[in-house]
């Protein structure tokens, strides 16, 4: 089995025994709270034109935070803004705390925003210290995006179909942020699984790839070893479950953050604007 790095990865039993679960919040509700916080980070970040890496880093902080604290103790929308605020500084796309709160305010109902209390900025700034201690000042986070682009460049086949598959996989990576996959598996494995899913759905079958040798049965064997089909299927189903709900509250509804060039033109870490900020727009 693929060896997990220590520290930030949990099995499903551990995920179901979270501080929120111990605090009496059922698993389905906790998953909804995680999704709603992740969505606020993504929607707020999108409105503020933050790079996808910044938003993804903020979401990972958010998921990690709630492996140590209960949703009953720390309101999810306050935590979401705090995570985006910190991620902006770490990913060198800083935004003022008050601007993040103002943007989030426009996305939340009065009832939801009430959880920020009398002084929203003070709430977020105070929480930042707790967040830093909780994530043990482990600030650098890798995401599946870079691996998705790296792996795709090795695949041979119809360029148009390949591009379609990559765009679809990119969207799946975005939406996977609303799940706990980032707490379960390394970004390389998530990238492989969601490229596999996108390949199936877009009918892009990988038959050859750069660097292929006799020992490689599948293209991803070059990058991650001993990944079973059962594992890939499990990851795919966790993402597909996001789309299985018909009510709008549970349907991913943000615009996809997709690369706006052909895969062959994208450098390893996507594009950067003149101020160093990553840029990701729909094609």
mmCIF file of N, CA and C in Angstrom, residues 59-160:
data_model
loop_
_atom_site.group_PDB
_atom_site.id
_atom_site.type_symbol
_atom_site.label_atom_id
_atom_site.label_comp_id
_atom_site.label_asym_id
_atom_site.label_seq_id
_atom_site.Cartn_x
_atom_site.Cartn_y
_atom_site.Cartn_z
ATOM 1 N N UNK A 59 -8.584 26.224 2.370
ATOM 2 C CA UNK A 59 -9.502 25.117 2.645
ATOM 3 C C UNK A 59 -8.800 23.997 3.407
ATOM 4 N N UNK A 60 -7.566 23.712 3.050
ATOM 5 C CA UNK A 60 -6.819 22.663 3.763
ATOM 6 C C UNK A 60 -6.602 23.063 5.227
ATOM 7 N N UNK A 61 -6.241 24.336 5.452
ATOM 8 C CA UNK A 61 -6.131 24.814 6.835
ATOM 9 C C UNK A 61 -7.444 24.566 7.591
ATOM 10 N N UNK A 62 -8.531 24.899 6.922
ATOM 11 C CA UNK A 62 -9.871 24.776 7.518
ATOM 12 C C UNK A 62 -10.163 23.328 7.926
ATOM 13 N N UNK A 63 -9.932 22.400 7.014
ATOM 14 C CA UNK A 63 -10.187 20.989 7.319
ATOM 15 C C UNK A 63 -9.279 20.494 8.449
ATOM 16 N N UNK A 64 -8.020 20.901 8.421
ATOM 17 C CA UNK A 64 -7.091 20.479 9.472
ATOM 18 C C UNK A 64 -7.505 21.047 10.834
ATOM 19 N N UNK A 65 -7.954 22.286 10.842
ATOM 20 C CA UNK A 65 -8.354 22.943 12.093
ATOM 21 C C UNK A 65 -9.437 22.145 12.818
ATOM 22 N N UNK A 66 -10.407 21.648 12.043
ATOM 23 C CA UNK A 66 -11.533 20.935 12.663
ATOM 24 C C UNK A 66 -11.239 19.465 12.966
ATOM 25 N N UNK A 67 -9.993 19.065 12.777
ATOM 26 C CA UNK A 67 -9.574 17.774 13.326
ATOM 27 C C UNK A 67 -9.114 17.927 14.773
ATOM 28 N N UNK A 68 -9.015 19.191 15.230
ATOM 29 C CA UNK A 68 -8.582 19.469 16.598
ATOM 30 C C UNK A 68 -9.623 20.251 17.402
ATOM 31 N N UNK A 69 -10.599 20.840 16.693
ATOM 32 C CA UNK A 69 -11.612 21.658 17.371
ATOM 33 C C UNK A 69 -13.006 21.317 16.864
ATOM 34 N N UNK A 70 -13.986 21.608 17.691
ATOM 35 C CA UNK A 70 -15.376 21.318 17.350
ATOM 36 C C UNK A 70 -16.048 22.501 16.659
ATOM 37 N N UNK A 71 -16.952 22.195 15.754
ATOM 38 C CA UNK A 71 -17.747 23.245 15.114
ATOM 39 C C UNK A 71 -18.628 23.971 16.133
ATOM 40 N N UNK A 72 -18.919 23.329 17.236
ATOM 41 C CA UNK A 72 -19.716 23.979 18.280
ATOM 42 C C UNK A 72 -18.930 25.090 18.962
ATOM 43 N N UNK A 73 -17.636 24.918 19.041
ATOM 44 C CA UNK A 73 -16.805 25.905 19.730
ATOM 45 C C UNK A 73 -16.374 27.041 18.811
ATOM 46 N N UNK A 74 -16.092 26.712 17.543
ATOM 47 C CA UNK A 74 -15.603 27.715 16.597
ATOM 48 C C UNK A 74 -16.533 27.787 15.382
ATOM 49 N N UNK A 75 -17.261 28.900 15.217
ATOM 50 C CA UNK A 75 -18.197 29.048 14.086
ATOM 51 C C UNK A 75 -17.484 28.904 12.747
ATOM 52 N N UNK A 76 -18.078 28.128 11.866
ATOM 53 C CA UNK A 76 -17.400 27.755 10.624
ATOM 54 C C UNK A 76 -17.100 28.930 9.697
ATOM 55 N N UNK A 77 -17.969 29.940 9.648
ATOM 56 C CA UNK A 77 -17.737 31.028 8.697
ATOM 57 C C UNK A 77 -16.632 31.961 9.181
ATOM 58 N N UNK A 78 -16.523 32.137 10.490
ATOM 59 C CA UNK A 78 -15.418 32.918 11.048
ATOM 60 C C UNK A 78 -14.096 32.196 10.760
ATOM 61 N N UNK A 79 -14.089 30.893 10.995
ATOM 62 C CA UNK A 79 -12.888 30.095 10.730
ATOM 63 C C UNK A 79 -12.514 30.151 9.250
ATOM 64 N N UNK A 80 -13.510 30.080 8.383
ATOM 65 C CA UNK A 80 -13.258 30.122 6.940
ATOM 66 C C UNK A 80 -12.556 31.417 6.548
ATOM 67 N N UNK A 81 -13.042 32.546 7.050
ATOM 68 C CA UNK A 81 -12.413 33.835 6.731
ATOM 69 C C UNK A 81 -10.999 33.904 7.278
ATOM 70 N N UNK A 82 -10.810 33.369 8.472
ATOM 71 C CA UNK A 82 -9.482 33.355 9.084
ATOM 72 C C UNK A 82 -8.504 32.528 8.250
ATOM 73 N N UNK A 83 -8.955 31.373 7.786
ATOM 74 C CA UNK A 83 -8.100 30.487 6.977
ATOM 75 C C UNK A 83 -7.723 31.144 5.653
ATOM 76 N N UNK A 84 -8.664 31.849 5.037
ATOM 77 C CA UNK A 84 -8.373 32.536 3.773
ATOM 78 C C UNK A 84 -7.408 33.698 4.013
ATOM 79 N N UNK A 85 -7.594 34.398 5.109
ATOM 80 C CA UNK A 85 -6.715 35.512 5.483
ATOM 81 C C UNK A 85 -5.266 35.027 5.648
ATOM 82 N N UNK A 86 -5.086 33.930 6.376
ATOM 83 C CA UNK A 86 -3.752 33.381 6.581
ATOM 84 C C UNK A 86 -3.173 32.833 5.278
ATOM 85 N N UNK A 87 -3.990 32.134 4.513
ATOM 86 C CA UNK A 87 -3.513 31.564 3.241
ATOM 87 C C UNK A 87 -3.040 32.653 2.286
ATOM 88 N N UNK A 88 -3.718 33.786 2.294
ATOM 89 C CA UNK A 88 -3.308 34.898 1.435
ATOM 90 C C UNK A 88 -1.897 35.363 1.737
ATOM 91 N N UNK A 89 -1.567 35.405 3.021
ATOM 92 C CA UNK A 89 -0.211 35.817 3.414
ATOM 93 C C UNK A 89 0.812 34.748 3.040
ATOM 94 N N UNK A 90 0.468 33.495 3.287
ATOM 95 C CA UNK A 90 1.402 32.395 3.011
ATOM 96 C C UNK A 90 1.668 32.256 1.512
ATOM 97 N N UNK A 91 0.617 32.402 0.711
ATOM 98 C CA UNK A 91 0.754 32.230 -0.746
ATOM 99 C C UNK A 91 1.116 33.529 -1.462
ATOM 100 N N UNK A 92 1.459 34.560 -0.672
ATOM 101 C CA UNK A 92 1.891 35.847 -1.222
ATOM 102 C C UNK A 92 0.828 36.519 -2.092
ATOM 103 N N UNK A 93 -0.423 36.366 -1.660
ATOM 104 C CA UNK A 93 -1.538 37.091 -2.294
ATOM 105 C C UNK A 93 -2.349 37.750 -1.168
ATOM 106 N N UNK A 94 -1.698 38.571 -0.326
ATOM 107 C CA UNK A 94 -2.368 39.063 0.885
ATOM 108 C C UNK A 94 -3.541 39.998 0.594
ATOM 109 N N UNK A 95 -4.551 39.845 1.414
ATOM 110 C CA UNK A 95 -5.699 40.742 1.397
ATOM 111 C C UNK A 95 -5.954 41.213 2.820
ATOM 112 N N UNK A 96 -6.476 42.423 2.962
ATOM 113 C CA UNK A 96 -6.776 42.944 4.290
ATOM 114 C C UNK A 96 -7.906 42.144 4.921
ATOM 115 N N UNK A 97 -7.787 41.947 6.218
ATOM 116 C CA UNK A 97 -8.796 41.181 6.952
ATOM 117 C C UNK A 97 -10.182 41.781 6.757
ATOM 118 N N UNK A 98 -10.274 43.109 6.849
ATOM 119 C CA UNK A 98 -11.588 43.764 6.744
ATOM 120 C C UNK A 98 -12.196 43.575 5.353
ATOM 121 N N UNK A 99 -11.347 43.486 4.327
ATOM 122 C CA UNK A 99 -11.855 43.284 2.965
ATOM 123 C C UNK A 99 -12.389 41.862 2.768
ATOM 124 N N UNK A 100 -11.703 40.892 3.391
ATOM 125 C CA UNK A 100 -12.190 39.513 3.330
ATOM 126 C C UNK A 100 -13.537 39.401 4.027
ATOM 127 N N UNK A 101 -13.650 40.018 5.204
ATOM 128 C CA UNK A 101 -14.906 39.982 5.955
ATOM 129 C C UNK A 101 -16.020 40.678 5.168
ATOM 130 N N UNK A 102 -15.698 41.815 4.560
ATOM 131 C CA UNK A 102 -16.696 42.558 3.782
ATOM 132 C C UNK A 102 -17.199 41.727 2.607
ATOM 133 N N UNK A 103 -16.286 41.043 1.931
ATOM 134 C CA UNK A 103 -16.676 40.195 0.801
ATOM 135 C C UNK A 103 -17.520 39.015 1.273
ATOM 136 N N UNK A 104 -17.088 38.383 2.357
ATOM 137 C CA UNK A 104 -17.853 37.256 2.902
ATOM 138 C C UNK A 104 -19.235 37.709 3.355
ATOM 139 N N UNK A 105 -19.292 38.927 3.905
ATOM 140 C CA UNK A 105 -20.582 39.465 4.386
ATOM 141 C C UNK A 105 -21.610 39.480 3.261
ATOM 142 N N UNK A 106 -21.174 39.800 2.071
ATOM 143 C CA UNK A 106 -22.087 39.863 0.921
ATOM 144 C C UNK A 106 -22.569 38.490 0.475
ATOM 145 N N UNK A 107 -21.870 37.436 0.924
ATOM 146 C CA UNK A 107 -22.235 36.069 0.541
ATOM 147 C C UNK A 107 -23.077 35.364 1.604
ATOM 148 N N UNK A 108 -23.133 35.958 2.794
ATOM 149 C CA UNK A 108 -23.806 35.305 3.912
ATOM 150 C C UNK A 108 -25.113 36.009 4.280
ATOM 151 N N UNK A 109 -26.044 35.252 4.818
ATOM 152 C CA UNK A 109 -27.281 35.839 5.339
ATOM 153 C C UNK A 109 -26.976 36.568 6.649
ATOM 154 N N UNK A 110 -27.902 37.404 7.099
ATOM 155 C CA UNK A 110 -27.718 38.110 8.376
ATOM 156 C C UNK A 110 -27.531 37.116 9.518
ATOM 157 N N UNK A 111 -28.295 36.041 9.477
ATOM 158 C CA UNK A 111 -28.240 35.035 10.540
ATOM 159 C C UNK A 111 -26.859 34.378 10.584
ATOM 160 N N UNK A 112 -26.330 34.046 9.413
ATOM 161 C CA UNK A 112 -25.012 33.412 9.364
ATOM 162 C C UNK A 112 -23.907 34.390 9.769
ATOM 163 N N UNK A 113 -24.045 35.648 9.356
ATOM 164 C CA UNK A 113 -23.008 36.623 9.677
ATOM 165 C C UNK A 113 -23.024 37.002 11.159
ATOM 166 N N UNK A 114 -24.135 36.762 11.807
ATOM 167 C CA UNK A 114 -24.240 37.071 13.236
ATOM 168 C C UNK A 114 -23.228 36.290 14.062
ATOM 169 N N UNK A 115 -22.749 35.161 13.525
ATOM 170 C CA UNK A 115 -21.777 34.346 14.270
ATOM 171 C C UNK A 115 -20.435 35.063 14.403
ATOM 172 N N UNK A 116 -20.232 36.160 13.658
ATOM 173 C CA UNK A 116 -18.995 36.923 13.757
ATOM 174 C C UNK A 116 -18.983 37.839 14.975
ATOM 175 N N UNK A 117 -20.125 37.996 15.626
ATOM 176 C CA UNK A 117 -20.180 38.797 16.852
ATOM 177 C C UNK A 117 -20.137 40.290 16.608
ATOM 178 N N UNK A 118 -19.844 41.031 17.693
ATOM 179 C CA UNK A 118 -19.881 42.501 17.660
ATOM 180 C C UNK A 118 -18.724 43.094 16.861
ATOM 181 N N UNK A 119 -17.585 42.444 16.900
ATOM 182 C CA UNK A 119 -16.389 42.961 16.226
ATOM 183 C C UNK A 119 -15.789 41.867 15.333
ATOM 184 N N UNK A 120 -16.331 41.712 14.124
ATOM 185 C CA UNK A 120 -15.890 40.619 13.238
ATOM 186 C C UNK A 120 -14.382 40.576 13.010
ATOM 187 N N UNK A 121 -13.760 41.728 12.806
ATOM 188 C CA UNK A 121 -12.318 41.758 12.551
ATOM 189 C C UNK A 121 -11.544 41.216 13.760
ATOM 190 N N UNK A 122 -11.955 41.614 14.959
ATOM 191 C CA UNK A 122 -11.295 41.136 16.169
ATOM 192 C C UNK A 122 -11.457 39.625 16.312
ATOM 193 N N UNK A 123 -12.651 39.115 15.954
ATOM 194 C CA UNK A 123 -12.901 37.669 16.016
ATOM 195 C C UNK A 123 -11.923 36.911 15.116
ATOM 196 N N UNK A 124 -11.766 37.396 13.888
ATOM 197 C CA UNK A 124 -10.890 36.724 12.917
ATOM 198 C C UNK A 124 -9.424 36.832 13.339
ATOM 199 N N UNK A 125 -9.020 38.022 13.780
ATOM 200 C CA UNK A 125 -7.623 38.222 14.164
ATOM 201 C C UNK A 125 -7.254 37.387 15.396
ATOM 202 N N UNK A 126 -8.182 37.302 16.337
ATOM 203 C CA UNK A 126 -7.934 36.489 17.533
ATOM 204 C C UNK A 126 -7.829 35.012 17.167
ATOM 205 N N UNK A 127 -8.699 34.575 16.252
ATOM 206 C CA UNK A 127 -8.702 33.178 15.841
ATOM 207 C C UNK A 127 -7.435 32.804 15.085
ATOM 208 N N UNK A 128 -6.821 33.777 14.423
ATOM 209 C CA UNK A 128 -5.621 33.470 13.644
ATOM 210 C C UNK A 128 -4.523 32.860 14.519
ATOM 211 N N UNK A 129 -4.380 33.365 15.733
ATOM 212 C CA UNK A 129 -3.367 32.823 16.635
ATOM 213 C C UNK A 129 -3.664 31.366 16.994
ATOM 214 N N UNK A 130 -4.948 31.088 17.214
ATOM 215 C CA UNK A 130 -5.358 29.717 17.538
ATOM 216 C C UNK A 130 -5.141 28.807 16.330
ATOM 217 N N UNK A 131 -5.460 29.338 15.146
ATOM 218 C CA UNK A 131 -5.279 28.566 13.909
ATOM 219 C C UNK A 131 -3.804 28.205 13.714
ATOM 220 N N UNK A 132 -2.929 29.169 13.880
ATOM 221 C CA UNK A 132 -1.491 28.920 13.702
ATOM 222 C C UNK A 132 -0.980 27.844 14.654
ATOM 223 N N UNK A 133 -1.431 27.917 15.895
ATOM 224 C CA UNK A 133 -1.015 26.910 16.877
ATOM 225 C C UNK A 133 -1.601 25.537 16.532
ATOM 226 N N UNK A 134 -2.839 25.537 16.048
ATOM 227 C CA UNK A 134 -3.520 24.278 15.726
ATOM 228 C C UNK A 134 -2.827 23.546 14.580
ATOM 229 N N UNK A 135 -2.447 24.298 13.548
ATOM 230 C CA UNK A 135 -1.807 23.655 12.392
ATOM 231 C C UNK A 135 -0.283 23.592 12.582
ATOM 232 N N UNK A 136 0.145 23.892 13.821
ATOM 233 C CA UNK A 136 1.551 23.726 14.222
ATOM 234 C C UNK A 136 2.509 24.540 13.332
ATOM 235 N N UNK A 137 2.026 25.669 12.847
ATOM 236 C CA UNK A 137 2.814 26.559 11.984
ATOM 237 C C UNK A 137 3.334 25.829 10.741
ATOM 238 N N UNK A 138 2.666 24.744 10.377
ATOM 239 C CA UNK A 138 3.000 23.988 9.157
ATOM 240 C C UNK A 138 2.212 24.632 8.020
ATOM 241 N N UNK A 139 2.797 25.650 7.410
ATOM 242 C CA UNK A 139 2.041 26.540 6.532
ATOM 243 C C UNK A 139 2.069 26.159 5.063
ATOM 244 N N UNK A 140 3.113 25.458 4.627
ATOM 245 C CA UNK A 140 3.240 25.134 3.209
ATOM 246 C C UNK A 140 2.384 23.910 2.856
ATOM 247 N N UNK A 141 1.509 24.070 1.896
ATOM 248 C CA UNK A 141 0.602 22.988 1.504
ATOM 249 C C UNK A 141 0.714 22.751 -0.001
ATOM 250 N N UNK A 142 0.861 21.507 -0.392
ATOM 251 C CA UNK A 142 0.850 21.160 -1.816
ATOM 252 C C UNK A 142 -0.562 20.748 -2.209
ATOM 253 N N UNK A 143 -0.898 21.002 -3.469
ATOM 254 C CA UNK A 143 -2.244 20.698 -3.959
ATOM 255 C C UNK A 143 -2.174 19.828 -5.213
ATOM 256 N N UNK A 144 -3.258 19.167 -5.560
ATOM 257 C CA UNK A 144 -3.253 18.301 -6.750
ATOM 258 C C UNK A 144 -3.036 19.033 -8.064
ATOM 259 N N UNK A 145 -3.312 20.345 -8.124
ATOM 260 C CA UNK A 145 -3.230 21.070 -9.393
ATOM 261 C C UNK A 145 -1.882 20.885 -10.084
ATOM 262 N N UNK A 146 -0.797 21.092 -9.345
ATOM 263 C CA UNK A 146 0.532 21.026 -9.977
ATOM 264 C C UNK A 146 0.820 19.627 -10.500
ATOM 265 N N UNK A 147 0.336 18.621 -9.791
ATOM 266 C CA UNK A 147 0.562 17.243 -10.234
ATOM 267 C C UNK A 147 -0.310 16.914 -11.444
ATOM 268 N N UNK A 148 -1.516 17.434 -11.451
ATOM 269 C CA UNK A 148 -2.413 17.250 -12.589
ATOM 270 C C UNK A 148 -1.769 17.773 -13.867
ATOM 271 N N UNK A 149 -1.201 18.975 -13.801
ATOM 272 C CA UNK A 149 -0.553 19.552 -14.984
ATOM 273 C C UNK A 149 0.693 18.779 -15.381
ATOM 274 N N UNK A 150 1.470 18.384 -14.375
ATOM 275 C CA UNK A 150 2.707 17.633 -14.636
ATOM 276 C C UNK A 150 2.405 16.288 -15.300
ATOM 277 N N UNK A 151 1.428 15.568 -14.772
ATOM 278 C CA UNK A 151 1.102 14.247 -15.303
ATOM 279 C C UNK A 151 0.509 14.351 -16.704
ATOM 280 N N UNK A 152 -0.354 15.353 -16.895
ATOM 281 C CA UNK A 152 -1.030 15.493 -18.192
ATOM 282 C C UNK A 152 -0.033 15.733 -19.321
ATOM 283 N N UNK A 153 1.065 16.415 -19.008
ATOM 284 C CA UNK A 153 2.056 16.707 -20.040
ATOM 285 C C UNK A 153 2.758 15.447 -20.540
ATOM 286 N N UNK A 154 2.658 14.378 -19.778
ATOM 287 C CA UNK A 154 3.303 13.117 -20.177
ATOM 288 C C UNK A 154 2.381 12.229 -21.025
ATOM 289 N N UNK A 155 1.103 12.560 -21.075
ATOM 290 C CA UNK A 155 0.148 11.689 -21.759
ATOM 291 C C UNK A 155 0.122 11.974 -23.251
ATOM 292 N N UNK A 156 0.045 10.910 -24.012
ATOM 293 C CA UNK A 156 -0.054 11.043 -25.467
ATOM 294 C C UNK A 156 -1.495 10.816 -25.898
ATOM 295 N N UNK A 157 -1.845 11.342 -27.061
ATOM 296 C CA UNK A 157 -3.200 11.144 -27.570
ATOM 297 C C UNK A 157 -3.759 12.418 -28.176
ATOM 298 N N UNK A 158 -5.023 12.385 -28.530
ATOM 299 C CA UNK A 158 -5.715 13.519 -29.143
ATOM 300 C C UNK A 158 -5.638 14.739 -28.218
ATOM 301 N N UNK A 159 -5.031 15.825 -28.716
ATOM 302 C CA UNK A 159 -4.806 17.012 -27.888
ATOM 303 C C UNK A 159 -6.111 17.635 -27.393
ATOM 304 N N UNK A 160 -7.125 17.646 -28.237
ATOM 305 C CA UNK A 160 -8.410 18.238 -27.854
ATOM 306 C C UNK A 160 -9.064 17.416 -26.746
#
